[in-house]
């Protein structure tokens, strides 16, 4: 990402963090304010909008029928896609997904997949032939930093909000019936991202801090407090101690967040 | 899954959603909703939910598209995959490419492009939910995004469709009416200049029906124009209050 | 489109039009000479070449079998595509269709589709499963202005010239038989484009006039003289009065053209 | 749908379309057929119908492809979707990309590329109908388009295939012969320079058959060369007449 | 290809060739040293690596099931693809195949196809419905000239090394069984490329010579010594005499090579 | 075709291929294997066979990606179509694009990017055969390719995964263990700097298991580091010998 902030600003951020403070008044381990709205796209089977400070992510879930993958004939299909639409930031460009949007989608995908959040076996209509395909489309509407946590939260919130069409099989053909069933969920992973500035770890870096950090680490934590996915990013490094410290903080933050959300 | 309704207009002359033939759907507009764009607007027009943003005037990439005597306007109309019944691939469809062009050409007459030569303005439109008439609602929102970005303009552009449902010429078709109805005439105008900047038509209309549809659409646009001005005013009041607080 | 003509030339065009005249001697409401040749591509199921002055458009129609769209199981499929091949103009580039060729294809498509020119129900082989797909490929060979009218004319002329293969169904498989049937047509829409220069409307603008006009309006008129499709183009505007005037002229011109072509 | 014919050569030694083994299909060429191109030619070679156009010498886009000491030749061979039995997607196929390359390399030896450094010439070929031997007919037409554009050339390039059908080496294979026959040898030459600029081969030939095929193809090229010269002459006579009328 | 060598070097190459010599000490008709290794990619159904001097080409063969082409219902499918991967040369770029890699793939394809090297009828599982598809993927690992001969040799060597899965048909479904069968081969074409410098023909041009030659000719020779595919390349020409001379040399070289390889 | 093995760890605590839980697969590395690259390395790590090459520091194309104060590192991780069980399309998959990014970010901390401003270094990785752990083996090889190209580096980067198979935390998962196992933790380190430059995780681990996996992976990386240094030494000995012969 191009350098959008000045060296003076960068120095300011670093100096504050040295003292355990941040530009926007937060403590090193604090999240920005989080707002979640569910069900705002009526035409989608599920949807949620997350505001993480000024970062805004909308996730829509669509459910269609399709074929299972040959190696998992008894499981439905999950497809996660992310669009960094150009109205969200001057640094986003229209066009096919770039490495940043692909990484975002794949990190959110792993959190959901590895925690077995969706009960994929209940999405099977006819084993090996026909299953429900769950499309999770992440739409970043305003980029003010820490897209991973906002997108992961919006994705799980949207899935919690998702209804599957009822169906019956008539003469070998799937007939969609009236009514809906809740999408079968087994877990609600929460992803916590930390950045490293001058050797210090900060939670939920916002846009200007993202310019200042040399690396980040994102950990998806499941309902039991176990780790189910990790992604290190950025051109810097962590010491092994910092990694364990980050894992500890992530677990703590996820538990707190989970309590607050009543998930 | 989509069954055709039996009657688009009932005995009382009311439409599927209870509207009279010349009645608009509810419209809600908010200006200045995105912090990273130079200008932005969000519109709910019926069940349509659309975001528009403007960036610029700014340096253009690639540079060879720059023009020496004027600003270049670019526009991308794009639908979210979850905005419609069947998931839409995020890659731009031929329809989206055509609409991007006609929307740009509907907005450009309102912009003083000669004020900022060698620059570009990008308009990005994201349809978050579609329910018939997205191109018109997009123009309505995008005009406000341009104004919010401080782009010098001759007038706002307000847009609305009329059409024919059964034997009746009606205003502002929603999705079902658009699909089952017999004609759709999207129109955009610069209200103060009596100028039509977008006009398309699908379906079959006699000359007289067409005349009636254009009149009805223009009336609709004028009502939407009033909503646009209210939204702009609300935005400036908010900005002013913020500034006063900061002082 | 980049400015290919000088300001002097532009002034000249405007001055003439002010006096009701045009550079090439036509009156404001006159078409250039029109020539239509049909059946010139023997390998295509239908074809036509239209010369509109120096503008040259070739349309080939191919018919294949395929699946209907899910929402219209009892109708054949129409696909219109336009190629602005680079030998037609220095302003055309090789590559995937750009917004100009997509708009051209979609405007021609709408004229045919909305007038219900093809009797799509007669293209069904097996409802919901197998139908004829009609590919209308517009090939612009020389661009001297008003591609829409030339392409729309060539498309309808090619469809009038199109033969469908005969077939029978044997054990559930479609067998192509000897012989051909005429493609079932119900209407022959004619599209008329007008440009606006200095508040005056001109019919059938040629290349240099296209550089001078600020907007154009194209109207497809069906056999009964009703309007079945409209497209405004260009970065200018029309007054409501100019639009109605354009519609009146289009209807008149289409009727005259129809008589001349004996359609 | 395509059934194989029983005999490609009948008892009298004649081919499916009545030609003798060393006989060309009818050829019709017209030069200067497109008003926007710098040079152009239209060829009907059997049932092949092909347009070729040349643009340049002109500035190149993108600029970084320019060469300081010579002109850059580019070539696009493209088939219309309706030119063949099964509709062809308009996106360039691997076959079209290869043919664009070999056609360019067949034409380039004839062009004095050093005369116009830092410029480019684009050759665009559109196959409107294909019936076997399109690459050769394309070269024949494209060489004339270059000449018509005034590009300085050592010689024209004329092209024609020979091949083997049954046991016979024959000239100028049409579509069915190409598909069912056992070898195809497209050749292009600069007739005055005794220079082969295109040579490809498909199928199986002994050394002797190959020698015979090359000889036959070269003979065919020379006959086509005569037709090319006639077409150029007709073009210049027409231009001259136009100029005289204008004086 | 951009000019990678200096004019002095070019002159040197030309002068030597005038005397019947080459920069690397070879005679005009000599190949560089050839090394072939087979079966080095265990996960592929067949593979071979060819070193032609410093030119290095790896070919992997994968076999899958698929549909036959409609016009050859009784034949398996051959697909040849070439990747000029960017680690092989600073002149190669990542991205979709360009004209050079497409030409390389198609020339190798023609040698195999026209010599009927694979017994395609033995690849049919169910006529018109299901056949084996043979994917020949050419991977150029180091480009030091004459990719065509190296790739053609590696492709045939890999096919010679290819095993097809055994199968049986159970209730209309293909079941892959234990064990493998050798891919049925009928011919082993060998491709010989000659370059022309100052009117002289040289065999197996290496990278610097490729910069110096104005044209090349590649001939695929089958087991009987007949010609089964030719490709002239480059922006120069050959006289008819040079072409026959090249064909004669190619036949001779192919025979020698075949003897040495014991093919 | 892929049946799940019944037991990933046998009664003796050994794995499918007979390794102990903390045992690496056999590793073979050769540096300087490609004559056209500025630096290169070939690694066999278990059945993984991977080539890595580095080009640069050199001028960048396109130029606008150049940075005024540092070198730009680019990386492409790519799998050969025949490297996996089912043929892979040569077009880059989303997985390959993500891995290209994380591999680049694993290598960049080791490079003194500020030494050569306004230049670029390209790292190209080709997986010729894949058997689990390709990203780690790619990093191990690519770090050597960079060193072989003479790019100034703080340290080498060595990479290796740990994971959980059944109830056991094990080192260096092969393909079957990766697919059937319950967690995979790829790690890259700069051994002399105690710095982790790549860390990912799939699966479910308690905090304690995660700690153990990271420790184990780092131990593995250190062993691989020794192999890397041997390979570099062998390369330099070879180069030196060549030079001596030339003198």
Coordinates of N, CA, C and O in Angstrom, one line a residue, chain A residues 78-200:
Chain A
X78 N -19.0 -24.0 0.5 CA -18.9 -22.6 1.0 C -17.9 -21.8 0.1 O -16.9 -22.3 -0.3
X79 N -18.4 -20.7 -0.4 CA -17.6 -19.8 -1.2 C -17.5 -18.4 -0.7 O -18.6 -17.8 -0.5
X80 N -16.3 -18.0 -0.3 CA -16.2 -16.6 0.2 C -15.5 -15.8 -0.8 O -14.4 -16.1 -1.4
X81 N -16.0 -14.6 -1.0 CA -15.5 -13.7 -2.0 C -15.4 -12.3 -1.4 O -16.3 -11.9 -0.7
X82 N -14.4 -11.5 -1.7 CA -14.3 -10.2 -1.2 C -14.1 -9.2 -2.3 O -13.3 -9.4 -3.2
X83 N -14.9 -8.1 -2.2 CA -14.7 -7.0 -3.2 C -14.3 -5.7 -2.5 O -15.0 -5.3 -1.6
X84 N -13.1 -5.2 -2.8 CA -12.7 -3.9 -2.3 C -13.2 -2.9 -3.3 O -12.5 -2.4 -4.2
X85 N -14.5 -2.6 -3.2 CA -15.1 -1.7 -4.2 C -14.5 -0.3 -4.1 O -14.2 0.2 -3.0
X86 N -14.3 0.3 -5.3 CA -13.5 1.5 -5.3 C -14.1 2.7 -4.6 O -13.4 3.7 -4.3
X87 N -15.4 2.7 -4.2 CA -15.9 3.8 -3.4 C -15.4 3.8 -2.0 O -15.6 4.8 -1.2
X88 N -14.8 2.7 -1.6 CA -14.4 2.5 -0.2 C -13.1 3.2 0.2 O -12.8 3.5 1.3
X89 N -12.3 3.5 -0.9 CA -11.0 4.1 -0.6 C -10.3 4.5 -1.9 O -10.5 3.8 -2.9
X90 N -9.6 5.6 -1.9 CA -8.9 6.0 -3.1 C -7.9 5.0 -3.5 O -7.4 5.0 -4.7
X91 N -7.5 4.1 -2.6 CA -6.4 3.1 -2.9 C -7.0 1.9 -3.6 O -6.3 1.0 -4.0
X92 N -8.3 1.8 -3.7 CA -8.9 0.6 -4.3 C -9.2 0.9 -5.7 O -9.6 2.0 -6.1
X93 N -9.0 -0.1 -6.6 CA -9.3 0.1 -8.0 C -10.3 -0.9 -8.5 O -10.4 -2.0 -8.0
X94 N -11.2 -0.5 -9.4 CA -12.1 -1.4 -10.0 C -11.3 -2.5 -10.8 O -10.2 -2.2 -11.3
X95 N -11.9 -3.6 -10.9 CA -11.2 -4.7 -11.6 C -11.3 -6.0 -10.9 O -11.9 -6.1 -9.8
X96 N -10.7 -7.0 -11.5 CA -10.7 -8.3 -10.9 C -10.0 -8.3 -9.5 O -9.1 -7.4 -9.3
X97 N -10.3 -9.2 -8.6 CA -9.7 -9.2 -7.2 C -8.2 -9.2 -7.3 O -7.6 -9.9 -8.0
X98 N -7.6 -8.3 -6.5 CA -6.1 -8.3 -6.4 C -5.7 -9.1 -5.2 O -6.5 -9.7 -4.5
X99 N -4.4 -9.1 -4.9 CA -3.9 -10.0 -3.8 C -4.5 -9.6 -2.5 O -4.7 -10.5 -1.6
X100 N -4.8 -8.3 -2.3 CA -5.4 -7.9 -1.0 C -6.8 -8.4 -0.8 O -7.1 -8.9 0.3
X101 N -7.6 -8.3 -1.8 CA -9.0 -8.8 -1.6 C -9.0 -10.3 -1.6 O -9.8 -10.9 -0.9
X102 N -8.1 -11.0 -2.3 CA -8.1 -12.4 -2.3 C -7.6 -12.9 -0.9 O -8.2 -13.8 -0.3
X103 N -6.6 -12.2 -0.3 CA -6.1 -12.6 1.0 C -7.3 -12.4 2.0 O -7.5 -13.3 2.9
X104 N -8.0 -11.3 1.9 CA -9.1 -11.0 2.9 C -10.1 -12.1 2.8 O -10.5 -12.6 3.8
X105 N -10.5 -12.5 1.6 CA -11.5 -13.5 1.4 C -11.1 -14.8 2.0 O -11.8 -15.5 2.7
X106 N -9.8 -15.1 1.7 CA -9.3 -16.5 2.1 C -9.1 -16.5 3.6 O -9.3 -17.6 4.2
X107 N -8.7 -15.4 4.3 CA -8.6 -15.4 5.7 C -9.9 -15.6 6.4 O -10.1 -16.4 7.3
X108 N -10.9 -14.8 5.9 CA -12.3 -15.0 6.5 C -12.8 -16.4 6.2 O -13.4 -17.0 7.1
X109 N -12.6 -16.9 5.0 CA -13.0 -18.3 4.7 C -12.4 -19.3 5.6 O -13.1 -20.1 6.2
X110 N -11.1 -19.1 5.9 CA -10.4 -20.1 6.8 C -11.0 -20.1 8.2 O -11.2 -21.1 8.8
X111 N -11.3 -18.9 8.7 CA -11.9 -18.8 10.1 C -13.2 -19.6 10.1 O -13.5 -20.3 11.1
X112 N -14.0 -19.4 9.1 CA -15.3 -20.1 9.1 C -15.2 -21.6 8.9 O -15.8 -22.4 9.5
X113 N -14.3 -21.9 7.9 CA -14.2 -23.3 7.5 C -13.5 -24.1 8.6 O -13.9 -25.2 8.9
X114 N -12.4 -23.6 9.1 CA -11.6 -24.4 10.1 C -12.3 -24.6 11.4 O -12.1 -25.6 12.1
X115 N -13.2 -23.6 11.8 CA -13.9 -23.7 13.0 C -15.2 -24.6 12.8 O -15.9 -24.8 13.7
X116 N -15.4 -25.0 11.6 CA -16.6 -25.8 11.2 C -17.8 -25.1 11.6 O -18.8 -25.6 12.1
X117 N -17.8 -23.8 11.3 CA -18.9 -22.9 11.7 C -20.3 -23.3 11.1 O -21.3 -23.4 11.8
X118 N -20.2 -23.7 9.8 CA -21.5 -24.2 9.2 C -21.5 -25.7 9.3 O -20.5 -26.4 9.0
X119 N -22.6 -26.3 9.6 CA -22.8 -27.7 9.6 C -23.0 -28.2 8.1 O -24.1 -28.4 7.7
X120 N -21.8 -28.4 7.5 CA -21.9 -28.6 6.0 C -22.6 -29.8 5.6 O -23.2 -29.9 4.5
X121 N -22.7 -30.8 6.5 CA -23.4 -32.0 6.1 C -24.9 -31.8 6.0 O -25.6 -32.6 5.3
X122 N -25.4 -30.8 6.7 CA -26.8 -30.6 6.6 C -27.2 -29.8 5.4 O -28.4 -29.5 5.1
X123 N -26.2 -29.5 4.6 CA -26.5 -28.7 3.3 C -26.6 -29.7 2.1 O -26.8 -29.2 1.0
X124 N -26.6 -31.0 2.4 CA -26.6 -31.9 1.3 C -28.1 -32.2 0.9 O -28.9 -32.5 1.8
X125 N -28.4 -32.1 -0.3 CA -29.7 -32.5 -0.8 C -29.7 -33.9 -1.3 O -30.5 -34.7 -0.9
X126 N -28.7 -34.2 -2.2 CA -28.6 -35.6 -2.6 C -27.1 -35.9 -2.6 O -26.3 -35.2 -3.4
X127 N -26.6 -36.8 -1.8 CA -25.1 -37.0 -1.6 C -24.4 -37.1 -3.0 O -24.8 -37.9 -3.8
X128 N -23.3 -36.4 -3.1 CA -22.5 -36.5 -4.3 C -23.1 -35.8 -5.5 O -22.4 -35.7 -6.6
X129 N -24.3 -35.4 -5.5 CA -25.0 -34.8 -6.6 C -25.5 -33.4 -6.5 O -25.2 -32.6 -7.3
X130 N -26.2 -33.2 -5.4 CA -26.8 -31.9 -5.2 C -26.7 -31.4 -3.8 O -27.1 -32.1 -2.9
X131 N -26.2 -30.2 -3.6 CA -26.0 -29.6 -2.3 C -26.3 -28.1 -2.4 O -26.4 -27.6 -3.4
X132 N -26.5 -27.5 -1.2 CA -26.6 -26.1 -1.1 C -25.2 -25.5 -1.2 O -24.3 -26.0 -0.6
X133 N -25.1 -24.4 -2.0 CA -23.8 -23.7 -2.1 C -24.1 -22.3 -1.3 O -25.0 -21.6 -1.6
X134 N -23.2 -22.0 -0.4 CA -23.4 -20.8 0.4 C -22.4 -19.8 -0.1 O -21.1 -20.0 0.0
X135 N -22.8 -18.7 -0.7 CA -22.0 -17.7 -1.2 C -21.9 -16.6 -0.2 O -22.9 -15.9 0.2
X136 N -20.7 -16.3 0.4 CA -20.5 -15.2 1.3 C -19.8 -14.1 0.6 O -18.6 -14.3 0.2
X137 N -20.5 -13.0 0.3 CA -19.8 -11.9 -0.5 C -19.6 -10.8 0.5 O -20.5 -10.2 1.0
X138 N -18.3 -10.5 0.6 CA -17.8 -9.4 1.5 C -17.7 -8.2 0.7 O -17.0 -8.2 -0.3
X139 N -18.4 -7.1 1.1 CA -18.4 -5.9 0.4 C -17.8 -4.8 1.3 O -18.5 -4.4 2.2
X140 N -16.6 -4.4 1.0 CA -16.0 -3.3 1.9 C -16.5 -2.0 1.4 O -16.3 -1.6 0.2
X141 N -17.2 -1.2 2.2 CA -17.9 0.0 1.8 C -17.0 1.2 2.2 O -17.1 2.3 1.6
X142 N -16.3 1.1 3.3 CA -15.4 2.2 3.7 C -14.2 1.6 4.4 O -14.4 0.8 5.3
X143 N -13.0 2.0 4.0 CA -11.8 1.4 4.5 C -11.1 2.3 5.4 O -10.5 3.3 5.0
X144 N -11.2 2.0 6.7 CA -10.5 2.9 7.7 C -9.6 2.0 8.6 O -9.4 2.3 9.7
X145 N -9.2 0.8 8.0 CA -8.3 0.0 8.7 C -8.9 -1.3 9.3 O -10.1 -1.3 9.5
X146 N -8.1 -2.3 9.4 CA -8.5 -3.6 10.0 C -9.7 -4.2 9.3 O -10.7 -4.5 10.0
X147 N -9.6 -4.4 8.0 CA -10.7 -5.0 7.2 C -10.9 -6.4 7.7 O -12.1 -6.9 7.6
X148 N -9.9 -7.1 8.1 CA -10.0 -8.5 8.4 C -11.0 -8.8 9.5 O -12.0 -9.5 9.4
X149 N -10.8 -8.0 10.6 CA -11.7 -8.3 11.7 C -13.2 -7.9 11.4 O -14.1 -8.6 11.7
X150 N -13.3 -6.7 10.7 CA -14.6 -6.3 10.4 C -15.3 -7.2 9.4 O -16.5 -7.6 9.6
X151 N -14.6 -7.7 8.4 CA -15.2 -8.6 7.5 C -15.5 -10.0 8.1 O -16.6 -10.6 7.8
X152 N -14.6 -10.5 9.0 CA -14.9 -11.8 9.6 C -16.1 -11.7 10.5 O -17.0 -12.6 10.5
X153 N -16.2 -10.6 11.2 CA -17.4 -10.4 12.1 C -18.7 -10.3 11.3 O -19.7 -10.9 11.6
X154 N -18.6 -9.5 10.2 CA -19.8 -9.3 9.4 C -20.2 -10.6 8.7 O -21.4 -10.9 8.6
X155 N -19.2 -11.4 8.3 CA -19.5 -12.7 7.7 C -20.2 -13.6 8.6 O -21.3 -14.2 8.3
X156 N -19.7 -13.8 9.9 CA -20.4 -14.6 10.8 C -21.7 -14.1 11.2 O -22.7 -14.8 11.3
X157 N -21.8 -12.8 11.4 CA -23.1 -12.2 11.7 C -24.1 -12.4 10.6 O -25.3 -12.7 10.8
X158 N -23.7 -12.4 9.3 CA -24.6 -12.6 8.2 C -25.0 -14.1 8.2 O -26.2 -14.4 7.9
X159 N -24.1 -15.0 8.5 CA -24.4 -16.4 8.5 C -25.4 -16.7 9.6 O -26.3 -17.5 9.4
X160 N -25.2 -16.1 10.7 CA -26.2 -16.2 11.8 C -27.6 -15.8 11.4 O -28.6 -16.2 12.0
X161 N -27.6 -14.9 10.5 CA -28.9 -14.3 10.0 C -29.4 -15.0 8.8 O -30.5 -14.6 8.2
X162 N -28.8 -16.1 8.3 CA -29.1 -16.7 7.0 C -30.2 -17.7 7.1 O -30.2 -18.6 8.0
X163 N -31.1 -17.6 6.2 CA -32.2 -18.6 6.1 C -32.0 -19.5 4.8 O -31.7 -18.9 3.8
X164 N -32.2 -20.8 5.0 CA -32.1 -21.6 3.8 C -33.5 -21.9 3.3 O -34.4 -22.1 4.1
X165 N -33.7 -22.0 2.0 CA -35.1 -22.3 1.5 C -35.4 -23.7 1.9 O -34.6 -24.6 1.9
X166 N -36.7 -24.0 2.2 CA -37.2 -25.4 2.3 C -37.3 -26.0 1.0 O -37.6 -25.3 0.0
X167 N -37.2 -27.3 0.9 CA -37.4 -28.0 -0.4 C -37.9 -29.4 -0.2 O -37.9 -29.9 0.9
X168 N -38.4 -29.9 -1.2 CA -38.6 -31.4 -1.2 C -38.2 -32.0 -2.6 O -38.1 -31.2 -3.5
X169 N -38.0 -33.3 -2.6 CA -37.6 -33.9 -3.8 C -38.8 -34.6 -4.4 O -39.4 -35.4 -3.8
X170 N -39.1 -34.2 -5.6 CA -40.3 -34.7 -6.3 C -39.8 -35.3 -7.7 O -39.3 -34.6 -8.5
X171 N -39.9 -36.6 -7.9 CA -39.5 -37.2 -9.1 C -38.0 -36.9 -9.4 O -37.7 -36.5 -10.5
X172 N -37.2 -36.9 -8.4 CA -35.8 -36.6 -8.6 C -35.5 -35.2 -8.8 O -34.3 -34.8 -9.0
X173 N -36.4 -34.3 -8.8 CA -36.1 -32.9 -9.0 C -36.4 -32.1 -7.7 O -37.3 -32.4 -7.0
X174 N -35.5 -31.2 -7.4 CA -35.6 -30.4 -6.2 C -36.7 -29.3 -6.4 O -36.7 -28.6 -7.4
X175 N -37.7 -29.3 -5.5 CA -38.7 -28.3 -5.6 C -38.6 -27.4 -4.3 O -38.5 -27.9 -3.2
X176 N -38.4 -26.1 -4.6 CA -38.3 -25.2 -3.5 C -39.8 -25.0 -2.9 O -40.7 -24.8 -3.6
X177 N -39.9 -25.2 -1.6 CA -41.2 -25.0 -0.9 C -41.3 -23.7 -0.2 O -40.3 -22.9 -0.1
X178 N -42.5 -23.4 0.2 CA -42.7 -22.2 1.1 C -41.8 -22.3 2.3 O -41.5 -23.4 2.8
X179 N -41.4 -21.1 2.9 CA -40.8 -21.1 4.2 C -39.3 -21.3 4.2 O -38.7 -21.6 3.1
X180 N -38.7 -21.1 5.3 CA -37.3 -21.1 5.4 C -36.9 -21.8 6.7 O -37.6 -21.9 7.7
X181 N -35.6 -22.3 6.7 CA -35.0 -22.9 7.9 C -33.8 -22.1 8.2 O -33.1 -21.6 7.3
X182 N -33.4 -22.0 9.4 CA -32.2 -21.3 9.8 C -31.0 -22.1 9.2 O -31.0 -23.3 9.2
X183 N -30.0 -21.4 8.7 CA -28.7 -22.1 8.3 C -28.1 -22.8 9.5 O -27.9 -22.2 10.5
X184 N -27.8 -24.1 9.4 CA -27.3 -24.8 10.6 C -25.9 -24.4 10.9 O -25.0 -24.7 10.2
X185 N -25.7 -23.8 12.1 CA -24.4 -23.3 12.5 C -23.9 -24.1 13.7 O -24.8 -24.5 14.6
X186 N -22.6 -24.3 13.8 CA -22.1 -25.0 14.9 C -21.1 -24.2 15.7 O -20.7 -24.5 16.9
X187 N -20.6 -23.1 15.1 CA -19.6 -22.3 15.8 C -19.6 -20.9 15.3 O -20.1 -20.6 14.2
X188 N -19.1 -19.9 16.1 CA -19.1 -18.5 15.8 C -17.7 -18.0 16.0 O -17.5 -17.3 17.0
X189 N -16.8 -18.2 15.1 CA -15.4 -17.8 15.3 C -15.3 -16.3 15.3 O -16.1 -15.6 14.6
X190 N -14.4 -15.7 16.0 CA -14.2 -14.3 16.1 C -12.7 -14.1 15.8 O -11.8 -14.7 16.3
X191 N -12.4 -13.2 14.8 CA -11.0 -12.9 14.4 C -10.5 -11.6 15.0 O -11.2 -10.6 15.0
X192 N -9.3 -11.7 15.6 CA -8.7 -10.6 16.3 C -7.4 -10.3 15.6 O -6.5 -11.2 15.5
X193 N -7.2 -9.0 15.1 CA -6.0 -8.7 14.5 C -5.2 -7.7 15.3 O -5.7 -6.8 15.9
X194 N -3.9 -8.0 15.4 CA -3.0 -7.1 16.1 C -1.9 -6.6 15.2 O -1.4 -7.4 14.3
X195 N -1.4 -5.4 15.4 CA -0.3 -4.8 14.7 C 0.9 -4.7 15.6 O 0.7 -4.6 16.8
X196 N 2.0 -4.6 14.9 CA 3.3 -4.4 15.7 C 3.9 -3.0 15.3 O 4.2 -2.8 14.1
X197 N 4.0 -2.2 16.3 CA 4.7 -0.9 16.0 C 5.8 -0.8 17.1 O 5.6 -0.8 18.3
X198 N 7.1 -0.6 16.6 CA 8.2 -0.4 17.5 C 8.2 -1.5 18.6 O 8.4 -1.2 19.8
X199 N 7.9 -2.7 18.2 CA 8.0 -3.8 19.1 C 6.7 -4.0 20.0 O 6.6 -4.9 20.8
X200 N 5.8 -3.0 20.0 CA 4.6 -3.1 20.8 C 3.4 -3.6 19.9 O 3.3 -3.3 18.7

